[in-house]
PDB file of C-alpha atoms and ligand atoms in Angstrom:
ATOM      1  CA  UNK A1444     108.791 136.258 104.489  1.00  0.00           C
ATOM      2  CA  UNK A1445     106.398 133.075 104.694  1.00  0.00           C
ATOM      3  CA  UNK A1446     106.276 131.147 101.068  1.00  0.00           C
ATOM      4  CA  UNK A1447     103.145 130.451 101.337  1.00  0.00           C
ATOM      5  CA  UNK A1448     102.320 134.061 101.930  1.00  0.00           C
ATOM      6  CA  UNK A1449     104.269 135.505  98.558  1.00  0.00           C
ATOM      7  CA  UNK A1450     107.972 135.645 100.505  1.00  0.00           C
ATOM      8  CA  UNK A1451     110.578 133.832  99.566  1.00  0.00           C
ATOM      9  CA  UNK A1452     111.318 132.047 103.533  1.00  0.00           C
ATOM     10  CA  UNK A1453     114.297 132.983 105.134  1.00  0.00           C
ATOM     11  CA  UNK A1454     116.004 132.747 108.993  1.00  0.00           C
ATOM     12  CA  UNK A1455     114.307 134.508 112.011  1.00  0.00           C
ATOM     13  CA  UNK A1456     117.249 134.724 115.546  1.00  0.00           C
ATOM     14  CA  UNK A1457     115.810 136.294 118.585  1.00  0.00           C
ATOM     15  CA  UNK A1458     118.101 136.488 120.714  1.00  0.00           C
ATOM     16  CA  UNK A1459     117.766 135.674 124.323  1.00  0.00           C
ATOM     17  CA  UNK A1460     120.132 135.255 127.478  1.00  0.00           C
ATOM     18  CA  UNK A1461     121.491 132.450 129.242  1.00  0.00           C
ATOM     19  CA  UNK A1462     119.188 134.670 131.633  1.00  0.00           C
ATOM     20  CA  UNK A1463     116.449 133.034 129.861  1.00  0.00           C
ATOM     21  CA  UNK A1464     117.513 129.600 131.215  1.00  0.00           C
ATOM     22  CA  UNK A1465     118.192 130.787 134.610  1.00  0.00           C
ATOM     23  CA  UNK A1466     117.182 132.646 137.462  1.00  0.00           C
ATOM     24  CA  UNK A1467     118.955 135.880 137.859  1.00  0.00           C
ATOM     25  CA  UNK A1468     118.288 137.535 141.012  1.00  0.00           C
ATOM     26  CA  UNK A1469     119.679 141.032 140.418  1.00  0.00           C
ATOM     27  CA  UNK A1470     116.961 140.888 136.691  1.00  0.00           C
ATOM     28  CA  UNK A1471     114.287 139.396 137.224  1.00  0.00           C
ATOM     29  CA  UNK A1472     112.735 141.635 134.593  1.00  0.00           C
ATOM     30  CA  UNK A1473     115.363 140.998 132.422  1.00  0.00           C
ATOM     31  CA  UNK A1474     115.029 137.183 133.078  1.00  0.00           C
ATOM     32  CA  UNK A1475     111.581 137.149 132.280  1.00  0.00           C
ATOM     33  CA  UNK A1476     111.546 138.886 128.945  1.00  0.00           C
ATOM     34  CA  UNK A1477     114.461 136.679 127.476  1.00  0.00           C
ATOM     35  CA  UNK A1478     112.406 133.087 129.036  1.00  0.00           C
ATOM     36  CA  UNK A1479     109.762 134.532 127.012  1.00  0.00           C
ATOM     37  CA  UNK A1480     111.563 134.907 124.184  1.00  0.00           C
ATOM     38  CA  UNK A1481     112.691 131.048 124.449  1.00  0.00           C
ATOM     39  CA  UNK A1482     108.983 130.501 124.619  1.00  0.00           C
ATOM     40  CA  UNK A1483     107.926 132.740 121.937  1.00  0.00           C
ATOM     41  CA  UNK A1484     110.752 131.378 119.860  1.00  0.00           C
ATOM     42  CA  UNK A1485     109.888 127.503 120.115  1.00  0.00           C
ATOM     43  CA  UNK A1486     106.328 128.008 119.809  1.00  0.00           C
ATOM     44  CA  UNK A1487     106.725 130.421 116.007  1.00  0.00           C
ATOM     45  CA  UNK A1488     109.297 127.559 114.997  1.00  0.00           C
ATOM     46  CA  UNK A1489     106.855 124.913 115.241  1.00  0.00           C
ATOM     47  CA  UNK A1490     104.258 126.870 114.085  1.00  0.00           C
ATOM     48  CA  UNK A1491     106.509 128.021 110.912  1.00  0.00           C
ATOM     49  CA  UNK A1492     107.159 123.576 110.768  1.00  0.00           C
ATOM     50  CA  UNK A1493     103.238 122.914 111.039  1.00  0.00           C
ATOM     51  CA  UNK A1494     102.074 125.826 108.564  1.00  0.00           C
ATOM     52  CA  UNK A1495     105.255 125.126 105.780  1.00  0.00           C
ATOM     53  CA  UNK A1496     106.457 129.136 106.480  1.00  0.00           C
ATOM     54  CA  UNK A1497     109.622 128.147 104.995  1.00  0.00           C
ATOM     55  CA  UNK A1498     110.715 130.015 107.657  1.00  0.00           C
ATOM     56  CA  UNK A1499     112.946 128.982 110.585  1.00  0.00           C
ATOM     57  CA  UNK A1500     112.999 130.616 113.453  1.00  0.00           C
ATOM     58  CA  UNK A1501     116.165 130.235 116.454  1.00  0.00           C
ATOM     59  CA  UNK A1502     117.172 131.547 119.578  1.00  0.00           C
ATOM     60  CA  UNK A1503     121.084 132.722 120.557  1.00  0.00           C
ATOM     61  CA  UNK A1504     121.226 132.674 124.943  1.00  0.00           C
ATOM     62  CA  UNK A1505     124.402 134.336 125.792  1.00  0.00           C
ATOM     63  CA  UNK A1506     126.222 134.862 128.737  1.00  0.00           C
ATOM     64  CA  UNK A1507     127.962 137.774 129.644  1.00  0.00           C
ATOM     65  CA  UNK A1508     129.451 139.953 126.034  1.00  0.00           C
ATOM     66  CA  UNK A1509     132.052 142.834 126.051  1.00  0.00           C
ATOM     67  CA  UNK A1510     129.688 144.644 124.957  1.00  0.00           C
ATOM     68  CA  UNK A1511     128.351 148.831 126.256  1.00  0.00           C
ATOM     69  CA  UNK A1512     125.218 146.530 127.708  1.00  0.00           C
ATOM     70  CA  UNK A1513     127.298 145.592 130.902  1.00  0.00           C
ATOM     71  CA  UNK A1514     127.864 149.252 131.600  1.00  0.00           C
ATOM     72  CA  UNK A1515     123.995 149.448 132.021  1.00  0.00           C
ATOM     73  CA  UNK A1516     124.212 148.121 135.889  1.00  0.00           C
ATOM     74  CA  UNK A1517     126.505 151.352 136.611  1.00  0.00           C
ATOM     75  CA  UNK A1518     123.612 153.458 136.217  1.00  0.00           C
ATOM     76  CA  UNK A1519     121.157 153.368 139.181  1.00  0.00           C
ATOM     77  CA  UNK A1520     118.036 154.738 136.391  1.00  0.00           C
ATOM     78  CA  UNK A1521     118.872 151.381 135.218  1.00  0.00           C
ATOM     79  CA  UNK A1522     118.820 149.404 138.025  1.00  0.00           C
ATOM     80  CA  UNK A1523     116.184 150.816 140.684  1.00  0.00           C
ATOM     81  CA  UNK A1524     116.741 149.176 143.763  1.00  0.00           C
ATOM     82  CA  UNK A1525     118.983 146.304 142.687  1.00  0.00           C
ATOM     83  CA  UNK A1526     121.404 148.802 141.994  1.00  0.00           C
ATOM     84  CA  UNK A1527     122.606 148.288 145.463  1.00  0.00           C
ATOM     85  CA  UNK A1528     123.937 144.642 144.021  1.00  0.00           C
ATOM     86  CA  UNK A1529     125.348 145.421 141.209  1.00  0.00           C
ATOM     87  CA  UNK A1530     128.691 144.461 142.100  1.00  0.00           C
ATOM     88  CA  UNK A1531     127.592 140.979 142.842  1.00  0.00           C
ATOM     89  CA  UNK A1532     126.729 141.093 138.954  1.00  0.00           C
ATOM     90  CA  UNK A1533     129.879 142.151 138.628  1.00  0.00           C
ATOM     91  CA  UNK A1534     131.522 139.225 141.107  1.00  0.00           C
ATOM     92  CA  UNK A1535     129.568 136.925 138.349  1.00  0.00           C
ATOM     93  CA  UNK A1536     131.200 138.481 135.093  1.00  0.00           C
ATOM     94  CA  UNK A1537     134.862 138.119 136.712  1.00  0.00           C
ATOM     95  CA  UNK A1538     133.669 134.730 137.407  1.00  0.00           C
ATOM     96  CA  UNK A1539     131.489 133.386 134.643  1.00  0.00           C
ATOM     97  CA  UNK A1540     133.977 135.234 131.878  1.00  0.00           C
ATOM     98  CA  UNK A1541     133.069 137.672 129.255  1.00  0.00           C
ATOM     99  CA  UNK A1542     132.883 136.560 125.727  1.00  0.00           C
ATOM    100  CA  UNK A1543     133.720 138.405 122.615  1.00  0.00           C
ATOM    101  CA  UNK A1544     131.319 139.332 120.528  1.00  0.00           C
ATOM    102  CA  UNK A1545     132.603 137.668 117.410  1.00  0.00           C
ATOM    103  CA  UNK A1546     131.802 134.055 119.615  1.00  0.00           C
ATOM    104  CA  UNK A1547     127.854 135.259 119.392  1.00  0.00           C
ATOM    105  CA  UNK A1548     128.365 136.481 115.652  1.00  0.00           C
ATOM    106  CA  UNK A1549     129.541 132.772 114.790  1.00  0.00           C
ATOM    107  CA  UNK A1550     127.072 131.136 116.424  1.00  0.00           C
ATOM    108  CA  UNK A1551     124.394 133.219 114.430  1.00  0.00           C
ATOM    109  CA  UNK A1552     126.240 132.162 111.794  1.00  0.00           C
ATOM    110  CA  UNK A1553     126.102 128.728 112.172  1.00  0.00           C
ATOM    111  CA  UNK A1554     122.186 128.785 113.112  1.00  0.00           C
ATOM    112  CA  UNK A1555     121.942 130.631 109.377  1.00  0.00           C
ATOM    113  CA  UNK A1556     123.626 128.098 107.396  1.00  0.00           C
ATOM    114  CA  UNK A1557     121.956 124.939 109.429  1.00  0.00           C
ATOM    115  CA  UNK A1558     119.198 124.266 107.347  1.00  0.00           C
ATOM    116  CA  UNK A1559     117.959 121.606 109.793  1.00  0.00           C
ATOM    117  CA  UNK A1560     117.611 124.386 112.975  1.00  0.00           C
ATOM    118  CA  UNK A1561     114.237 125.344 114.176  1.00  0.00           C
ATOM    119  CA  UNK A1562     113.385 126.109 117.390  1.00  0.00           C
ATOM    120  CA  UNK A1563     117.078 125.468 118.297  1.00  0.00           C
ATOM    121  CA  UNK A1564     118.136 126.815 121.862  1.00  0.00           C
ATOM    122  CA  UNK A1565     121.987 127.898 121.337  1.00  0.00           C
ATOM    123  CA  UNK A1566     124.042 128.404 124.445  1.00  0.00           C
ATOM    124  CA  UNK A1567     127.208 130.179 124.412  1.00  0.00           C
ATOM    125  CA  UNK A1568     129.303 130.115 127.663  1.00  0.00           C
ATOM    126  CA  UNK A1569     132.636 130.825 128.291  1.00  0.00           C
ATOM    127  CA  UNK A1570     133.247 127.007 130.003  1.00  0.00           C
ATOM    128  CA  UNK A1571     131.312 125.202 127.111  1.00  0.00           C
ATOM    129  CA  UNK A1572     131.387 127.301 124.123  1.00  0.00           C
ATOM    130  CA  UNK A1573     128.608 126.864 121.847  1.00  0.00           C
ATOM    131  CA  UNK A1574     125.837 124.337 122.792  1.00  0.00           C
ATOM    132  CA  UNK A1575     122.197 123.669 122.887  1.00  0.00           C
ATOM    133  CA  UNK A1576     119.467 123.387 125.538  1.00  0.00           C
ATOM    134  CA  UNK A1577     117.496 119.966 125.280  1.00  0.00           C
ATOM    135  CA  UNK A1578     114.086 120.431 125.997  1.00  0.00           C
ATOM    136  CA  UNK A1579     112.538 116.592 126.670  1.00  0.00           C
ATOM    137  CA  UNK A1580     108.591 118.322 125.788  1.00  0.00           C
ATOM    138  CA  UNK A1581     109.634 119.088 122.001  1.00  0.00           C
ATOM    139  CA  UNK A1582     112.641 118.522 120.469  1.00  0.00           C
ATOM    140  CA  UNK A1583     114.322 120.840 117.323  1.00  0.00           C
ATOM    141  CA  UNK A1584     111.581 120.572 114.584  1.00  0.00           C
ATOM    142  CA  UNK A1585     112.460 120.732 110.814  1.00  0.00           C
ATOM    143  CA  UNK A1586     111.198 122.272 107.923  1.00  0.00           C
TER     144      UNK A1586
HETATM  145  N1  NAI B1879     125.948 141.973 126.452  1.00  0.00           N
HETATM  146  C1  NAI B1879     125.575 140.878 127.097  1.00  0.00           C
HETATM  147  O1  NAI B1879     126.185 140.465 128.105  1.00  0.00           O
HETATM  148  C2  NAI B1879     124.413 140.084 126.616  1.00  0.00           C
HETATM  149  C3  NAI B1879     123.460 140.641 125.762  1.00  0.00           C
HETATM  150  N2  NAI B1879     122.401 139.875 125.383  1.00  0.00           N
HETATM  151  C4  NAI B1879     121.374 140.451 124.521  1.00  0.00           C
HETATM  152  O2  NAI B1879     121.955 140.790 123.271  1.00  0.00           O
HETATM  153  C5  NAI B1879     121.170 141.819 122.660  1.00  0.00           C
HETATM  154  C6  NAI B1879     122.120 142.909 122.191  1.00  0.00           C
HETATM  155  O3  NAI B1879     122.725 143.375 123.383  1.00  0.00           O
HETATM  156  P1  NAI B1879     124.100 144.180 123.358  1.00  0.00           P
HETATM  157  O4  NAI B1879     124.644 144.249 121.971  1.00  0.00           O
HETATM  158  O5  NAI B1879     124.949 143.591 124.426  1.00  0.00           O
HETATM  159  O6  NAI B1879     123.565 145.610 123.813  1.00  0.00           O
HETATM  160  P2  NAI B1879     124.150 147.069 123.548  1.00  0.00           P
HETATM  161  O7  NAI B1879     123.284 147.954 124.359  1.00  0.00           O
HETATM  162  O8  NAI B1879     125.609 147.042 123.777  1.00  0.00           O
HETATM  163  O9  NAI B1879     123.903 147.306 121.993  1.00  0.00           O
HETATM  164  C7  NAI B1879     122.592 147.375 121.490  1.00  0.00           C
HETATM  165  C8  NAI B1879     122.641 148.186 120.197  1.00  0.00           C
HETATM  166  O10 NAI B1879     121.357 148.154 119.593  1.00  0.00           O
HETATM  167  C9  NAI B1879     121.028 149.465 119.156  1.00  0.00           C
HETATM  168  N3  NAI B1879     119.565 149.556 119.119  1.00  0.00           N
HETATM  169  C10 NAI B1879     118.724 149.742 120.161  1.00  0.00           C
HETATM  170  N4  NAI B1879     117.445 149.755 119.735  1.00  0.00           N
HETATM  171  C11 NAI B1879     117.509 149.571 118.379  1.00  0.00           C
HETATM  172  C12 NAI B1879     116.526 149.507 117.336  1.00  0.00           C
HETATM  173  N5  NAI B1879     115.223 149.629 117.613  1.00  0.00           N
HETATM  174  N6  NAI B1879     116.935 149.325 116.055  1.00  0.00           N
HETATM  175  C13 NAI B1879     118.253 149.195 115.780  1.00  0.00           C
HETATM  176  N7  NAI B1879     119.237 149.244 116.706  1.00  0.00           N
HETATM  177  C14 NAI B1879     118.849 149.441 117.993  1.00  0.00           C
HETATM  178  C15 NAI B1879     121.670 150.397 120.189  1.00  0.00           C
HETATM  179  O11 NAI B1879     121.874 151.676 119.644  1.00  0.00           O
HETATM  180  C16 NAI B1879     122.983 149.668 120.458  1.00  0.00           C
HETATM  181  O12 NAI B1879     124.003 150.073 119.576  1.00  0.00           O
HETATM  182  C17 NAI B1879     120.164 142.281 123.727  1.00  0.00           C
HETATM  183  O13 NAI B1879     118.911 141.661 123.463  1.00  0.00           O
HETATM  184  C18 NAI B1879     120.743 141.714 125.018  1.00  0.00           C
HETATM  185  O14 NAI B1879     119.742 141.443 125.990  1.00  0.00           O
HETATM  186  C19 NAI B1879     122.224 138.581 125.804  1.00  0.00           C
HETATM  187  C20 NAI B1879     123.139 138.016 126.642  1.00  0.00           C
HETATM  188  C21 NAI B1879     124.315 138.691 127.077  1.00  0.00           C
HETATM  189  C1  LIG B1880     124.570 143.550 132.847  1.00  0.00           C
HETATM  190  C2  LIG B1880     124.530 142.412 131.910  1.00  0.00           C
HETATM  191  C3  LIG B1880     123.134 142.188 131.457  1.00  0.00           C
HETATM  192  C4  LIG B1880     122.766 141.119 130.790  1.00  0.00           C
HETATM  193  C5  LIG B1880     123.808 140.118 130.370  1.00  0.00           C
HETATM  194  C6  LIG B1880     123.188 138.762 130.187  1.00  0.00           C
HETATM  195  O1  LIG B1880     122.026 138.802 129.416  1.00  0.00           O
HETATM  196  C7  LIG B1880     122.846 138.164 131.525  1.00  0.00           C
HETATM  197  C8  LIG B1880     123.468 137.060 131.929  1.00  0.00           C
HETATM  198  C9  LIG B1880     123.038 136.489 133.217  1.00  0.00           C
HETATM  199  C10 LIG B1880     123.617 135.432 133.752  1.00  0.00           C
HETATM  200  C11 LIG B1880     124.777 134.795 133.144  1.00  0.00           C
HETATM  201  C12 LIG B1880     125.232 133.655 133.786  1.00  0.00           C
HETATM  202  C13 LIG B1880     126.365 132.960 133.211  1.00  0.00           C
HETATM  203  C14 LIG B1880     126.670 131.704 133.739  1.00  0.00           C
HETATM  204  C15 LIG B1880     127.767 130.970 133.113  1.00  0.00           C
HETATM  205  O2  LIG B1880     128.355 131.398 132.165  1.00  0.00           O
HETATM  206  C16 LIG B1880     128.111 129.577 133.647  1.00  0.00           C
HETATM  207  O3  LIG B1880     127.795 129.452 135.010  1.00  0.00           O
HETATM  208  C17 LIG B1880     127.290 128.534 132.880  1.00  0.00           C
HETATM  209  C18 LIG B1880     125.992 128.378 133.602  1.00  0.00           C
HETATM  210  C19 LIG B1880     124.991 127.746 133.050  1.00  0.00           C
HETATM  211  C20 LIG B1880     125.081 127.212 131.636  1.00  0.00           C
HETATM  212  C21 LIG B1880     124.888 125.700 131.663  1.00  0.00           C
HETATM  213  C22 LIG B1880     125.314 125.155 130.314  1.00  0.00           C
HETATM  214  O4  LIG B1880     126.327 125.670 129.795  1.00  0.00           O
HETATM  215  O5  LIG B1880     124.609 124.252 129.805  1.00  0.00           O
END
């Protein structure tokens, strides 16, 4: 994909969680993979800025999606021994709200067609729509 390695550039999203930018007691697992991704994602973009990749790279943090995913708590294989609080998760979805899908799909969408996005943090929450994490270390670097 990198131009200067014979591709033609192009538009990397990894998509994380608003888990990534949170602590969520009943995932920690979870949690911990999609923080990484944040990090992996801000440290490729800038590398992609420094090296000319032509290549920008994103991340999408969701909340909670109507998607089969939520059904994974119901399953105790899933779970392990937080499966005993997996109606608090649930507490938080009738809470926080469920988005549709389509929400996530346009914010990809909008990351695609943003030429000036790298290393962009998107947020998408029921109460604020779609947003952006400020980081004060580094901010959005273009290519
Ligand atoms: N549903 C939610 O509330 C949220 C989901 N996310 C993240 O969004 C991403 C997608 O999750 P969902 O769509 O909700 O999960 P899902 O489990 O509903 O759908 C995942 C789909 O990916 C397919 N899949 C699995 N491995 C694959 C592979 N190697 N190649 C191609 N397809 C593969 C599965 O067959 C399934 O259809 C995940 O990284 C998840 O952590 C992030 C925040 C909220
Ligand atoms: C079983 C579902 C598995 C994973 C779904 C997803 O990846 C996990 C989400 C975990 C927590 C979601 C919390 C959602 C919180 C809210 O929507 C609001 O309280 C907003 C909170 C913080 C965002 C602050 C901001 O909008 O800047």
């Amino acid at each position: 994909m990198r131009k200067n390695n014979g591709g033609h550039g192009g538009v990397i999203i990894n998509i994380s969680s608003l888990a990534g930018l949170t602590p969520a007691a009943y995932q920690p697992v979870y949690s911990a993979s999609k923080h990484g991704v944040i990090g992996f994602t801000r440290s490729i973009a800038a590398l992609a800025s420094i090296g000319n990749y032509g290549v920008r790279i994103n991340s999408v943090c969701p909340a909670f999606v109507d998607t089969p995913l939520l059904e994974s708590i119901e399953k105790e294989e899933n779970m392990g021994e937080l499966f005993k609080y997996k109606d608090r998760i649930k507490d938080m979805m009738k809470c926080y709200g469920v988005l549709d899908p389509s929400l996530i799909a346009k914010g990809m969408i909008d990351l695609i067609e943003d030429d000036a996005s790298n290393g962009a943090v998107m947020k998408i929450t029921t109460s604020r729509g779609i947003h952006f994490e400020e980081f004060g270390v580094q901010q959005k670097t273009k290519i």
